[in-house]
Short mmCIF file of C-alpha atoms and ligand atoms in Angstrom, two decimals:
data_model
loop_
_atom_site.label_atom_id
_atom_site.label_comp_id
_atom_site.label_asym_id
_atom_site.label_seq_id
_atom_site.Cartn_x
_atom_site.Cartn_y
_atom_site.Cartn_z
CA MET A 62 0.00 0.00 0.00
CA GLY A 63 3.06 2.25 -0.07
CA ASN A 64 3.39 4.81 2.71
CA LYS A 65 -0.26 5.80 2.88
CA VAL A 66 -1.31 3.71 5.83
CA ALA A 67 -3.44 4.19 8.94
CA THR A 68 -3.51 1.52 11.64
CA ILE A 69 -6.75 0.59 13.35
CA LEU A 70 -6.50 -1.98 16.15
CA GLY A 71 -3.39 -3.32 14.48
CA VAL A 72 -4.89 -3.57 10.99
CA PRO A 73 -3.18 -1.48 8.28
CA PHE A 74 -5.61 0.52 6.13
CA SER A 75 -4.93 2.47 2.98
CA THR A 76 -5.71 6.16 3.52
CA ARG A 77 -6.33 6.85 -0.16
CA GLY A 78 -9.68 8.25 -1.24
CA PHE A 79 -11.85 6.46 -3.76
CA GLN A 80 -10.48 7.81 -7.04
CA GLU A 81 -6.91 7.65 -5.84
CA THR A 82 -7.46 4.01 -4.85
CA VAL A 83 -8.74 3.12 -8.31
CA SER A 84 -5.71 4.74 -10.01
CA ASP A 85 -3.35 3.11 -7.55
CA LEU A 86 -4.86 -0.33 -8.23
CA VAL A 87 -4.63 0.18 -12.00
CA ASN A 88 -0.99 1.26 -11.64
CA ARG A 89 -0.21 -1.81 -9.60
CA MET A 90 -1.85 -4.06 -12.16
CA GLU A 91 0.10 -2.43 -14.96
CA ALA A 92 3.31 -2.83 -12.97
CA GLY A 93 2.56 -6.57 -12.65
CA GLN A 94 2.06 -6.44 -8.89
CA LEU A 95 -0.44 -9.02 -7.63
CA THR A 96 -2.94 -7.36 -5.32
CA HIS A 97 -5.50 -8.78 -2.90
CA VAL A 98 -8.02 -6.05 -2.02
CA VAL A 99 -9.94 -6.38 1.24
CA THR A 100 -12.80 -3.95 1.88
CA ALA A 101 -12.70 -4.14 5.64
CA ASN A 102 -15.43 -3.11 8.08
CA PRO A 103 -15.42 -3.24 11.90
CA GLU A 104 -16.44 -6.89 11.77
CA ILE A 105 -13.28 -7.81 9.85
CA VAL A 106 -11.10 -5.81 12.25
CA MET A 107 -12.68 -7.67 15.17
CA ILE A 108 -12.07 -11.06 13.51
CA ALA A 109 -8.42 -10.04 13.18
CA GLN A 110 -8.29 -9.42 16.95
CA GLU A 111 -9.18 -13.03 17.58
CA LYS A 112 -7.48 -14.84 14.72
CA PRO A 113 -3.75 -14.18 14.33
CA ALA A 114 -3.67 -15.99 10.97
CA PHE A 115 -6.34 -13.67 9.64
CA ARG A 116 -4.49 -10.60 10.90
CA LYS A 117 -1.37 -11.82 9.09
CA LEU A 118 -3.40 -12.22 5.92
CA LEU A 119 -4.53 -8.59 6.22
CA ASP A 120 -0.90 -7.49 6.61
CA GLN A 121 -0.24 -8.90 3.13
CA ALA A 122 -3.38 -7.40 1.59
CA TYR A 123 -4.46 -4.01 0.29
CA VAL A 124 -7.03 -3.07 2.92
CA VAL A 125 -9.50 -0.28 2.21
CA PRO A 126 -11.96 1.28 4.67
CA ASP A 127 -15.46 -0.07 4.23
CA GLY A 128 -17.98 0.74 6.96
CA ILE A 129 -18.46 4.15 8.53
CA GLY A 130 -17.10 2.72 11.80
CA ILE A 131 -13.63 2.59 10.25
CA VAL A 132 -13.84 6.23 9.13
CA TYR A 133 -14.88 7.28 12.67
CA ALA A 134 -12.18 5.16 14.28
CA ALA A 135 -9.59 6.90 12.10
CA LYS A 136 -10.98 10.29 13.13
CA TRP A 137 -10.87 9.39 16.85
CA THR A 138 -7.23 8.33 16.50
CA ASN A 139 -6.26 11.34 14.33
CA GLN A 140 -5.55 9.37 11.20
CA PRO A 141 -6.36 10.63 7.70
CA ILE A 142 -9.06 8.31 6.37
CA THR A 143 -11.64 10.50 4.69
CA GLU A 144 -14.19 8.27 3.03
CA ARG A 145 -15.68 4.80 2.84
CA ILE A 146 -14.74 2.58 -0.06
CA THR A 147 -17.47 -0.01 -0.41
CA GLY A 148 -17.15 -3.33 -2.18
CA VAL A 149 -19.96 -2.63 -4.66
CA GLU A 150 -18.56 0.76 -5.65
CA LEU A 151 -15.00 -0.45 -6.03
CA LEU A 152 -16.18 -3.45 -8.04
CA GLU A 153 -18.07 -1.12 -10.41
CA ALA A 154 -15.10 1.24 -10.71
CA MET A 155 -12.78 -1.64 -11.59
CA MET A 156 -15.34 -2.92 -14.12
CA GLU A 157 -15.25 0.52 -15.73
CA GLN A 158 -11.48 0.12 -16.06
CA ALA A 159 -12.00 -3.38 -17.44
CA ASP A 160 -14.42 -1.92 -19.98
CA ALA A 161 -11.90 0.68 -21.09
CA ARG A 162 -9.04 -1.81 -21.29
CA GLY A 163 -10.75 -5.02 -22.41
CA TRP A 164 -9.72 -6.86 -19.27
CA LYS A 165 -10.89 -10.38 -18.51
CA VAL A 166 -13.09 -10.89 -15.46
CA TYR A 167 -14.20 -13.93 -13.45
CA LEU A 168 -17.06 -13.87 -10.93
CA LEU A 169 -16.96 -16.45 -8.14
CA GLY A 170 -19.64 -16.72 -5.47
CA ALA A 171 -23.22 -15.93 -4.39
CA SER A 172 -26.28 -18.03 -5.23
CA PRO A 173 -26.58 -19.48 -8.76
CA GLU A 174 -29.26 -16.91 -9.55
CA ALA A 175 -27.38 -13.91 -8.13
CA ASN A 176 -24.19 -15.04 -9.87
CA ARG A 177 -25.91 -15.37 -13.25
CA LEU A 178 -27.88 -12.12 -12.98
CA ALA A 179 -24.83 -10.19 -11.75
CA ALA A 180 -22.83 -11.44 -14.74
CA GLU A 181 -25.62 -10.42 -17.12
CA ARG A 182 -26.02 -6.94 -15.61
CA LEU A 183 -22.28 -6.31 -15.55
CA GLN A 184 -21.90 -7.47 -19.14
CA GLU A 185 -24.69 -5.08 -20.22
CA ARG A 186 -23.20 -2.16 -18.35
CA TYR A 187 -19.56 -2.83 -19.30
CA PRO A 188 -19.78 -4.42 -22.75
CA ARG A 189 -16.06 -4.34 -23.55
CA ALA A 190 -15.04 -6.06 -20.33
CA ARG A 191 -14.73 -9.76 -21.01
CA ILE A 192 -16.51 -11.88 -18.40
CA VAL A 193 -14.67 -15.09 -19.19
CA GLY A 194 -16.21 -17.24 -16.49
CA ARG A 195 -18.37 -17.42 -13.42
CA ARG A 196 -19.38 -19.88 -10.76
CA ASP A 197 -21.77 -19.70 -7.82
CA GLY A 198 -20.47 -19.94 -4.28
CA TYR A 199 -22.31 -23.07 -3.20
CA PHE A 200 -19.88 -25.68 -4.50
CA ARG A 201 -18.85 -28.79 -2.58
CA PRO A 202 -15.34 -28.99 -1.13
CA GLU A 203 -14.45 -31.73 -3.62
CA GLU A 204 -15.36 -29.40 -6.51
CA GLU A 205 -12.96 -26.69 -5.42
CA ARG A 206 -9.85 -28.07 -7.13
CA GLU A 207 -11.64 -28.13 -10.49
CA ILE A 208 -12.84 -24.54 -10.02
CA VAL A 209 -9.36 -23.29 -9.17
CA LYS A 210 -7.94 -25.09 -12.20
CA GLU A 211 -10.61 -23.61 -14.45
CA ILE A 212 -9.95 -20.07 -13.19
CA GLY A 213 -6.21 -20.60 -13.68
CA ARG A 214 -6.81 -21.75 -17.24
CA LEU A 215 -8.95 -18.70 -18.07
CA ARG A 216 -6.33 -16.28 -16.69
CA PRO A 217 -8.63 -13.38 -15.78
CA ASP A 218 -7.20 -9.95 -14.93
CA LEU A 219 -9.83 -9.42 -12.22
CA LEU A 220 -11.31 -12.03 -9.90
CA PHE A 221 -14.21 -11.01 -7.68
CA VAL A 222 -14.99 -13.44 -4.87
CA ALA A 223 -18.38 -13.24 -3.12
CA LEU A 224 -18.31 -15.94 -0.41
CA GLY A 225 -18.82 -13.66 2.60
CA ALA A 226 -16.14 -12.49 5.03
CA PRO A 227 -13.79 -13.89 6.22
CA ARG A 228 -14.13 -16.95 4.01
CA GLN A 229 -13.60 -15.04 0.75
CA GLU A 230 -10.41 -13.41 2.07
CA GLU A 231 -9.08 -16.78 3.25
CA TRP A 232 -9.98 -18.32 -0.10
CA ILE A 233 -8.12 -15.63 -2.01
CA ALA A 234 -5.05 -15.82 0.21
CA ALA A 235 -4.96 -19.61 -0.13
CA HIS A 236 -5.04 -19.50 -3.94
CA GLN A 237 -3.34 -16.20 -4.74
CA GLU A 238 0.05 -17.65 -5.52
CA GLU A 239 -1.22 -20.52 -7.62
CA LEU A 240 -3.61 -18.32 -9.61
CA GLY A 241 -1.30 -15.33 -10.13
CA ILE A 242 -4.23 -13.05 -10.98
CA PRO A 243 -3.33 -9.34 -11.02
CA LEU A 244 -6.27 -8.22 -8.89
CA MET A 245 -8.38 -10.36 -6.57
CA MET A 246 -11.00 -8.88 -4.34
CA GLY A 247 -13.58 -10.16 -1.84
CA VAL A 248 -16.90 -8.46 -2.53
CA GLY A 249 -19.31 -9.89 0.10
CA GLY A 250 -22.93 -9.39 -0.87
CA SER A 251 -22.15 -7.23 -3.95
CA PHE A 252 -23.40 -9.76 -6.52
CA ASP A 253 -26.78 -9.86 -4.73
CA VAL A 254 -26.96 -6.07 -4.99
CA ILE A 255 -25.86 -5.92 -8.64
CA ALA A 256 -28.29 -8.73 -9.49
CA GLY A 257 -31.06 -6.61 -7.95
CA LEU A 258 -31.92 -9.26 -5.35
CA VAL A 259 -30.83 -7.14 -2.36
CA LYS A 260 -31.27 -3.39 -2.12
CA ARG A 261 -28.61 -1.06 -0.79
CA ALA A 262 -29.75 1.57 1.70
CA PRO A 263 -31.25 4.66 0.05
CA MET A 264 -28.79 7.56 -0.27
CA ILE A 265 -30.30 9.44 2.65
CA TRP A 266 -29.56 6.51 5.01
CA GLN A 267 -26.02 6.31 3.65
CA ARG A 268 -25.54 10.07 4.15
CA LEU A 269 -26.76 9.77 7.73
CA HIS A 270 -24.19 6.99 8.21
CA LEU A 271 -26.94 4.46 8.87
CA GLU A 272 -26.37 1.93 6.11
CA TRP A 273 -25.53 -0.68 8.79
CA LEU A 274 -28.95 -0.10 10.40
CA TYR A 275 -30.72 -0.49 7.06
CA ARG A 276 -28.94 -3.80 6.50
CA LEU A 277 -29.87 -4.95 9.96
CA LEU A 278 -33.56 -4.13 9.35
CA GLN A 279 -33.46 -5.84 5.96
CA GLN A 280 -31.71 -8.96 7.23
CA PRO A 281 -32.44 -9.14 11.00
CA SER A 282 -30.53 -12.42 11.22
CA ARG A 283 -27.37 -10.30 10.94
CA TRP A 284 -27.82 -8.91 14.47
CA ARG A 285 -25.36 -11.34 16.00
CA ARG A 286 -22.67 -10.44 13.46
CA GLN A 287 -23.36 -6.76 13.87
CA LEU A 288 -22.62 -6.94 17.60
CA ALA A 289 -19.08 -6.53 16.31
CA ILE A 290 -19.85 -2.84 15.66
CA PRO A 291 -20.38 -1.67 19.29
CA LEU A 292 -17.59 -3.99 20.40
CA PHE A 293 -15.31 -2.38 17.81
CA VAL A 294 -16.21 1.15 18.98
CA TRP A 295 -15.61 0.19 22.59
CA THR A 296 -12.24 -1.41 21.80
CA VAL A 297 -11.02 1.59 19.79
CA TRP A 298 -11.88 3.96 22.67
CA ARG A 299 -10.34 1.66 25.27
CA GLU A 300 -7.08 1.60 23.28
CA LYS A 301 -7.21 5.39 22.92
CA TRP A 302 -7.62 5.91 26.69
CA ARG A 303 -4.85 3.47 27.40
CA ALA A 304 -2.40 5.22 25.09
N1 UDP B 672 -22.15 -17.08 -0.10
C1 UDP B 672 -21.70 -18.05 -0.96
N2 UDP B 672 -21.43 -19.31 -0.49
C2 UDP B 672 -21.56 -19.62 0.83
C3 UDP B 672 -22.02 -18.61 1.72
C4 UDP B 672 -22.29 -17.34 1.24
O1 UDP B 672 -21.55 -17.78 -2.15
O2 UDP B 672 -21.30 -20.76 1.18
C5 UDP B 672 -22.47 -15.75 -0.63
C6 UDP B 672 -23.87 -15.27 -0.34
O3 UDP B 672 -24.76 -15.82 -1.28
C7 UDP B 672 -23.70 -13.76 -0.47
C8 UDP B 672 -22.25 -13.54 -0.03
O4 UDP B 672 -21.63 -14.81 -0.04
O5 UDP B 672 -23.82 -13.37 -1.81
C9 UDP B 672 -22.09 -13.00 1.38
O6 UDP B 672 -22.85 -11.91 1.56
P1 UDP B 672 -22.90 -11.06 2.90
O7 UDP B 672 -23.93 -10.03 2.69
O8 UDP B 672 -22.99 -11.94 4.10
O9 UDP B 672 -21.47 -10.40 2.82
P2 UDP B 672 -20.55 -9.78 3.95
O10 UDP B 672 -21.44 -9.06 4.90
O11 UDP B 672 -19.83 -10.94 4.55
O12 UDP B 672 -19.64 -8.89 3.19
#
């Protein structure tokens, strides 16, 4: 990530804004640097607190601030993170680059329907990007080898992995070397959103920094996972008082 790094509870975050991130990623791809992008929210930072192997993985990755909690945490610790970089938006921005440059793209993950619809929508919106392959995220463990081989054979420039966090990040890290794909990125529920099966919070909720609440109301079963948010806030303040 170069020298533009903020550290939140031991996790290194890029401090670049959205546009600067896109240009930096394109530059890295053109320089032949393999990059694993993680859009990290408070939940991911809290997983890193408990799982040293996952924290190590994040040290090797290009971590961008997803979740308003990360932006606030940076503010409370006087670090220069100015805006959220969400998975959906970064995916779309990279597809725009793929459209301009004729890059090859592979989409792994989400339900068969979401995967298919997302591929169709993206192909309509970015006609010169080449979606060379796709596969839903509900494969059996014994099918994984075949999938990895297939992706390797297709040699995409971009691989988006929608298996949910932290599984998608662990999947990418486990296969990064073998696949040698210039840019791999975990995108969580982005295919569901692009497919039109899940709605993102309306702009006004996003502006009020309440997208997390909207998600919770839409999918109440997430409450247990979202307990990570208050725990994250508490831990950041505790560390600040201690310092
Ligand atoms: N998913 C998948 N295989 C699985 C479990 C989940 O492909 O075995 C997909 C799921 O369909 C969804 C995405 O992974 O599209 C996870 O979405 P979620 O909103 O939970 O993302 P997160 O909040 O983890 O970023």
